[in-house]
mmCIF file of C-alpha atoms in Angstrom:
data_model
loop_
_atom_site.group_PDB
_atom_site.id
_atom_site.type_symbol
_atom_site.label_atom_id
_atom_site.label_comp_id
_atom_site.label_asym_id
_atom_site.label_seq_id
_atom_site.Cartn_x
_atom_site.Cartn_y
_atom_site.Cartn_z
ATOM 1 C CA MET A 1 -16.338 -14.256 -2.552
ATOM 2 C CA THR A 2 -15.151 -17.375 -0.745
ATOM 3 C CA PHE A 3 -11.929 -19.262 -1.325
ATOM 4 C CA LYS A 4 -10.837 -22.413 0.456
ATOM 5 C CA ILE A 5 -7.121 -22.969 0.713
ATOM 6 C CA PRO A 6 -4.736 -23.960 3.512
ATOM 7 C CA PHE A 7 -4.223 -21.957 6.684
ATOM 8 C CA TYR A 8 -0.919 -20.956 8.238
ATOM 9 C CA THR A 9 -0.144 -19.937 11.820
ATOM 10 C CA VAL A 10 2.670 -17.427 12.288
ATOM 11 C CA LYS A 11 5.425 -18.654 14.593
ATOM 12 C CA LYS A 12 5.300 -16.372 17.611
ATOM 13 C CA GLY A 13 8.899 -17.146 18.572
ATOM 14 C CA LEU A 14 10.181 -15.762 15.286
ATOM 15 C CA ILE A 15 8.061 -12.618 15.657
ATOM 16 C CA SER A 16 9.376 -12.008 19.183
ATOM 17 C CA GLN A 17 12.941 -12.471 17.954
ATOM 18 C CA VAL A 18 12.529 -9.959 15.135
ATOM 19 C CA VAL A 19 10.862 -7.369 17.403
ATOM 20 C CA HIS A 20 13.545 -7.832 20.067
ATOM 21 C CA SER A 21 16.340 -7.348 17.523
ATOM 22 C CA PHE A 22 14.710 -4.236 16.065
ATOM 23 C CA ILE A 23 14.206 -2.663 19.514
ATOM 24 C CA CYS A 24 17.838 -3.382 20.436
ATOM 25 C CA PHE A 25 18.921 -1.738 17.170
ATOM 26 C CA LEU A 26 16.876 1.373 18.012
ATOM 27 C CA ILE A 27 18.415 1.564 21.491
ATOM 28 C CA ILE A 28 21.958 1.299 20.125
ATOM 29 C CA ILE A 29 21.295 4.006 17.542
ATOM 30 C CA SER A 30 19.677 6.232 20.167
ATOM 31 C CA LEU A 31 22.691 5.891 22.489
ATOM 32 C CA SER A 32 25.044 6.673 19.611
ATOM 33 C CA SER A 33 22.964 9.747 18.780
ATOM 34 C CA ASN A 34 23.152 11.003 22.357
ATOM 35 C CA VAL A 35 26.944 10.839 22.182
ATOM 36 C CA PHE A 36 27.408 12.491 18.796
ATOM 37 C CA GLY A 37 24.104 14.288 18.216
ATOM 38 C CA GLN A 38 23.784 18.046 17.798
ATOM 39 C CA GLN A 39 20.064 18.805 17.561
ATOM 40 C CA TRP A 40 16.820 16.839 17.836
ATOM 41 C CA SER A 41 13.771 17.526 15.704
ATOM 42 C CA VAL A 42 10.152 16.429 15.865
ATOM 43 C CA GLU A 43 8.315 15.801 12.573
ATOM 44 C CA VAL A 44 4.558 15.696 12.016
ATOM 45 C CA MET A 45 4.080 13.936 8.687
ATOM 46 C CA GLY A 46 1.525 12.604 6.242
ATOM 47 C CA GLY A 47 1.514 11.191 2.740
ATOM 48 C CA VAL A 48 -0.397 9.574 -0.071
ATOM 49 C CA GLY A 49 0.533 7.468 -3.084
ATOM 50 C CA PRO A 50 0.060 4.282 -5.131
ATOM 51 C CA THR A 51 0.240 0.861 -3.453
ATOM 52 C CA PHE A 52 1.119 -2.504 -5.003
ATOM 53 C CA VAL A 53 1.779 -6.163 -4.254
ATOM 54 C CA THR A 54 4.009 -8.264 -6.524
ATOM 55 C CA ASN A 55 1.818 -11.371 -6.709
ATOM 56 C CA ALA A 56 -0.702 -10.952 -9.542
ATOM 57 C CA ARG A 57 -0.907 -14.292 -11.380
ATOM 58 C CA THR A 58 -4.226 -15.831 -12.411
ATOM 59 C CA PRO A 59 -5.253 -18.971 -10.459
ATOM 60 C CA ALA A 60 -6.459 -22.013 -12.391
ATOM 61 C CA ASN A 61 -10.140 -21.540 -11.448
ATOM 62 C CA LEU A 62 -10.291 -17.947 -12.750
ATOM 63 C CA ASN A 63 -10.620 -17.064 -16.426
ATOM 64 C CA SER A 64 -8.989 -13.667 -15.903
ATOM 65 C CA LEU A 65 -7.548 -11.473 -13.184
ATOM 66 C CA SER A 66 -6.544 -7.809 -13.360
ATOM 67 C CA THR A 67 -5.567 -5.168 -10.849
ATOM 68 C CA SER A 68 -6.863 -1.610 -10.583
ATOM 69 C CA MET A 69 -4.791 1.412 -9.598
ATOM 70 C CA THR A 70 -4.976 1.805 -5.824
ATOM 71 C CA VAL A 71 -3.898 4.606 -3.515
ATOM 72 C CA GLY A 72 -2.994 4.433 0.152
ATOM 73 C CA GLU A 73 -2.239 7.015 2.785
ATOM 74 C CA CYS A 74 -0.177 7.377 5.929
ATOM 75 C CA PHE A 75 0.266 9.815 8.785
ATOM 76 C CA GLY A 76 2.236 9.924 11.988
ATOM 77 C CA ILE A 77 5.138 11.406 13.894
ATOM 78 C CA GLY A 78 8.904 11.186 13.533
ATOM 79 C CA PHE A 79 12.041 12.083 15.473
ATOM 80 C CA SER A 80 15.470 12.880 14.067
ATOM 81 C CA ASP A 81 18.899 13.795 15.398
ATOM 82 C CA SER A 82 21.670 15.645 13.574
ATOM 83 C CA LEU A 83 24.745 13.414 13.670
ATOM 84 C CA SER A 84 26.820 15.976 11.812
ATOM 85 C CA GLN A 85 26.422 18.774 9.326
ATOM 86 C CA GLY A 86 24.379 17.293 6.482
ATOM 87 C CA LEU A 87 23.725 13.937 8.184
ATOM 88 C CA LYS A 88 20.640 13.071 10.251
ATOM 89 C CA LEU A 89 19.280 9.855 11.738
ATOM 90 C CA GLY A 90 15.539 9.556 12.174
ATOM 91 C CA PHE A 91 12.812 7.111 13.092
ATOM 92 C CA GLY A 92 9.043 7.395 13.099
ATOM 93 C CA PHE A 93 5.688 5.811 13.786
ATOM 94 C CA LEU A 94 3.189 5.987 10.927
ATOM 95 C CA TYR A 95 -0.289 4.562 10.568
ATOM 96 C CA ALA A 96 -0.451 3.363 6.948
ATOM 97 C CA ILE A 97 -3.284 2.028 4.800
ATOM 98 C CA HIS A 98 -2.281 -0.227 1.902
ATOM 99 C CA ASN A 99 -5.059 -0.923 -0.650
ATOM 100 C CA GLU A 100 -5.246 -3.541 -3.401
ATOM 101 C CA SER A 101 -8.070 -3.851 -5.933
ATOM 102 C CA TYR A 102 -8.786 -6.798 -8.263
ATOM 103 C CA TYR A 103 -11.368 -7.583 -10.922
ATOM 104 C CA GLY A 104 -11.885 -10.457 -13.324
ATOM 105 C CA GLN A 105 -13.994 -13.417 -14.354
ATOM 106 C CA THR A 106 -14.518 -16.721 -12.591
ATOM 107 C CA ALA A 107 -14.373 -20.100 -14.367
ATOM 108 C CA ASN A 108 -18.184 -20.126 -14.767
ATOM 109 C CA GLY A 109 -18.248 -16.647 -16.306
ATOM 110 C CA ASP A 110 -19.236 -14.540 -13.290
ATOM 111 C CA LEU A 111 -17.682 -11.087 -13.005
ATOM 112 C CA PHE A 112 -16.094 -10.282 -9.664
ATOM 113 C CA LYS A 113 -14.470 -7.343 -7.917
ATOM 114 C CA ALA A 114 -12.454 -7.499 -4.707
ATOM 115 C CA LYS A 115 -10.678 -4.850 -2.643
ATOM 116 C CA ILE A 116 -8.403 -5.628 0.277
ATOM 117 C CA LYS A 117 -7.435 -2.924 2.792
ATOM 118 C CA LEU A 118 -4.344 -3.602 4.904
ATOM 119 C CA HIS A 119 -3.559 -1.526 8.002
ATOM 120 C CA PHE A 120 0.034 -1.177 9.234
ATOM 121 C CA LEU A 121 2.078 0.532 11.894
ATOM 122 C CA ASP A 122 5.202 1.484 9.935
ATOM 123 C CA ILE A 123 8.396 2.135 11.916
ATOM 124 C CA PRO A 124 11.129 3.454 9.584
ATOM 125 C CA LEU A 125 14.733 4.011 10.694
ATOM 126 C CA LEU A 126 16.362 6.254 8.100
ATOM 127 C CA LEU A 127 19.697 7.930 7.527
ATOM 128 C CA ARG A 128 19.149 11.289 5.806
ATOM 129 C CA MET A 129 21.909 12.991 3.832
ATOM 130 C CA GLY A 130 21.718 16.612 2.714
ATOM 131 C CA LYS A 131 21.885 20.177 3.918
ATOM 132 C CA PRO A 132 19.496 21.234 6.724
ATOM 133 C CA LEU A 133 17.699 23.454 4.220
ATOM 134 C CA GLY A 134 17.825 22.067 0.681
ATOM 135 C CA PRO A 135 17.760 18.713 -1.158
ATOM 136 C CA PHE A 136 18.154 15.456 0.751
ATOM 137 C CA PHE A 137 18.332 11.690 0.203
ATOM 138 C CA GLU A 138 17.302 9.082 2.793
ATOM 139 C CA ILE A 139 17.677 5.323 3.089
ATOM 140 C CA GLY A 140 17.189 2.617 5.704
ATOM 141 C CA PRO A 141 15.076 -0.291 6.981
ATOM 142 C CA GLN A 142 11.449 -0.276 8.090
ATOM 143 C CA LEU A 143 9.532 -2.633 10.351
ATOM 144 C CA SER A 144 5.814 -2.877 9.512
ATOM 145 C CA ILE A 145 3.392 -4.351 12.040
ATOM 146 C CA LEU A 146 0.069 -5.594 10.666
ATOM 147 C CA LEU A 147 -2.889 -4.000 12.466
ATOM 148 C CA GLY A 148 -5.665 -5.462 10.333
ATOM 149 C CA ALA A 149 -6.770 -6.706 6.907
ATOM 150 C CA ASN A 150 -10.309 -6.436 5.523
ATOM 151 C CA GLU A 151 -11.830 -7.317 2.168
ATOM 152 C CA ASP A 152 -14.918 -6.225 0.227
ATOM 153 C CA ALA A 153 -16.009 -8.406 -2.688
ATOM 154 C CA SER A 154 -18.876 -8.620 -5.162
ATOM 155 C CA ILE A 155 -19.986 -11.064 -7.872
ATOM 156 C CA ASN A 156 -21.994 -9.709 -10.802
ATOM 157 C CA GLY A 157 -22.442 -6.475 -8.849
ATOM 158 C CA VAL A 158 -23.878 -8.183 -5.751
ATOM 159 C CA SER A 159 -21.902 -7.877 -2.518
ATOM 160 C CA VAL A 160 -20.711 -11.215 -1.108
ATOM 161 C CA GLU A 161 -18.226 -9.831 1.447
ATOM 162 C CA SER A 162 -18.257 -6.546 3.341
ATOM 163 C CA ASN A 163 -15.292 -5.537 5.483
ATOM 164 C CA LYS A 164 -14.514 -9.204 6.196
ATOM 165 C CA ASP A 165 -11.481 -9.742 8.423
ATOM 166 C CA PHE A 166 -8.624 -11.736 6.845
ATOM 167 C CA SER A 167 -5.803 -10.733 9.189
ATOM 168 C CA GLY A 168 -4.764 -14.377 9.587
ATOM 169 C CA ASP A 169 -3.806 -14.526 5.893
ATOM 170 C CA TYR A 170 -0.924 -12.106 6.396
ATOM 171 C CA SER A 171 2.357 -12.006 8.288
ATOM 172 C CA ASN A 172 2.207 -10.027 11.507
ATOM 173 C CA LEU A 173 5.582 -8.463 10.721
ATOM 174 C CA ASN A 174 7.040 -7.243 7.456
ATOM 175 C CA LEU A 175 10.602 -5.977 6.975
ATOM 176 C CA MET A 176 11.004 -3.374 4.242
ATOM 177 C CA ALA A 177 13.759 -1.393 2.541
ATOM 178 C CA VAL A 178 12.985 2.322 2.240
ATOM 179 C CA ALA A 179 14.560 5.076 0.148
ATOM 180 C CA GLY A 180 13.452 8.622 -0.516
ATOM 181 C CA PHE A 181 14.427 12.081 -1.710
ATOM 182 C CA GLY A 182 13.074 15.598 -1.423
ATOM 183 C CA ALA A 183 13.861 19.048 -0.076
ATOM 184 C CA ASN A 184 13.537 21.126 3.105
ATOM 185 C CA VAL A 185 12.388 24.742 3.031
ATOM 186 C CA PRO A 186 12.292 27.204 5.978
ATOM 187 C CA VAL A 187 8.945 28.275 7.444
ATOM 188 C CA ARG A 188 10.035 30.294 10.485
ATOM 189 C CA LYS A 189 12.703 30.099 13.185
ATOM 190 C CA ASN A 190 13.228 26.441 14.232
ATOM 191 C CA VAL A 191 10.439 25.326 11.863
ATOM 192 C CA SER A 192 10.853 23.919 8.342
ATOM 193 C CA PHE A 193 8.773 22.008 5.826
ATOM 194 C CA ASN A 194 9.930 18.810 4.155
ATOM 195 C CA LEU A 195 8.394 17.503 0.919
ATOM 196 C CA GLY A 196 9.541 14.482 -1.050
ATOM 197 C CA PHE A 197 8.940 10.966 -2.296
ATOM 198 C CA ARG A 198 9.464 7.774 -0.283
ATOM 199 C CA LEU A 199 9.603 4.285 -1.809
ATOM 200 C CA GLY A 200 9.129 1.147 0.288
ATOM 201 C CA TYR A 201 9.766 -2.440 -0.861
ATOM 202 C CA GLY A 202 8.950 -5.508 1.238
ATOM 203 C CA LEU A 203 11.911 -7.809 1.862
ATOM 204 C CA THR A 204 9.815 -10.470 3.613
ATOM 205 C CA ASP A 205 6.675 -12.294 2.520
ATOM 206 C CA LEU A 206 3.435 -10.378 3.070
ATOM 207 C CA THR A 207 1.153 -13.427 2.882
ATOM 208 C CA ASN A 208 1.289 -16.740 4.745
ATOM 209 C CA GLU A 209 1.882 -20.113 3.146
ATOM 210 C CA SER A 210 -1.061 -22.266 4.240
ATOM 211 C CA VAL A 211 -1.212 -25.859 5.445
ATOM 212 C CA GLY A 212 -4.871 -26.279 6.431
ATOM 213 C CA GLY A 213 -8.321 -25.428 5.096
ATOM 214 C CA THR A 214 -10.198 -22.141 5.610
ATOM 215 C CA ASN A 215 -11.544 -19.099 3.741
ATOM 216 C CA HIS A 216 -8.969 -16.617 2.462
ATOM 217 C CA SER A 217 -8.627 -13.171 0.955
ATOM 218 C CA LEU A 218 -8.008 -12.948 -2.781
ATOM 219 C CA PRO A 219 -4.265 -12.016 -2.526
ATOM 220 C CA SER A 220 -3.691 -14.989 -0.201
ATOM 221 C CA PHE A 221 -5.706 -17.261 -2.489
ATOM 222 C CA ILE A 222 -3.539 -16.188 -5.448
ATOM 223 C CA ALA A 223 -0.310 -16.791 -3.507
ATOM 224 C CA ASN A 224 -1.444 -20.267 -2.459
ATOM 225 C CA SER A 225 -2.914 -21.316 -5.820
ATOM 226 C CA GLY A 226 -0.755 -24.207 -7.022
ATOM 227 C CA LYS A 227 2.858 -23.828 -5.921
ATOM 228 C CA TYR A 228 3.112 -21.153 -3.226
ATOM 229 C CA SER A 229 4.400 -17.778 -4.414
ATOM 230 C CA ALA A 230 5.606 -15.095 -1.994
ATOM 231 C CA THR A 231 4.002 -11.650 -2.045
ATOM 232 C CA ASN A 232 5.880 -8.375 -1.521
ATOM 233 C CA ARG A 233 4.435 -5.046 -0.435
ATOM 234 C CA ILE A 234 5.390 -1.925 -2.405
ATOM 235 C CA TYR A 235 4.387 1.710 -1.930
ATOM 236 C CA ILE A 236 5.379 5.093 -3.350
ATOM 237 C CA ASN A 237 4.356 8.035 -1.161
ATOM 238 C CA LEU A 238 4.382 11.760 -1.710
ATOM 239 C CA LEU A 239 5.285 12.634 1.873
ATOM 240 C CA GLY A 240 5.182 15.987 3.595
ATOM 241 C CA ALA A 241 6.420 16.825 7.085
ATOM 242 C CA LEU A 242 6.384 19.879 9.314
ATOM 243 C CA ILE A 243 9.675 19.813 11.245
ATOM 244 C CA PHE A 244 10.136 21.466 14.629
ATOM 245 C CA ALA A 245 13.773 21.803 15.737
ATOM 246 C CA ILE A 246 14.323 21.518 19.494
ATOM 247 C CA PRO A 247 16.651 24.384 20.497
#
């Protein structure tokens, strides 16, 4: 499936500024943890759950547009420090796949299906409140770095795009708000298991507003159809982690 709408180039200066600020924030938190911290932990984690984007309107040249339920997954490693009894500060590095699936009918009556797969490096920085073993609640920001974006599309059952790269349609950086809850259970000495839900909501635009002409992925085409409409990334993960306390 081919769409022709304007193209947008991300301002590298803004990206560098955001990354620099986030790194400085991590350094400050790390130094604070070294002063007040009690015990570090290493977490090996993975999760799965539904993925969404907020922009789902029907462009003028489509008769209909619907979205299918999509599921994404993530896995990675995290580090946390106990600031006090019942209060931990943690950050992590997760490889995340965010899927979106669309189907509908074009203006001339053709049936189409399109699936976009977005790849991110998610870097959450979360404050976790709760007992070391028991229920917990966590909240904080997350920086997501786009690693890639590919789309498969078909018209009347015939493939017209296969794993086509549309990385230029999306912002290289996405700032998100993250909240979660769950519980920790002991496994053995210095080892526990954490299971819970984590919700992420994009605070910055996922797609790029375009000012030139090129081919675009379906989510970007929707955002740029008529008056530009920002797109927000949303995910809900069932997340599990094996936690190793460093004595």
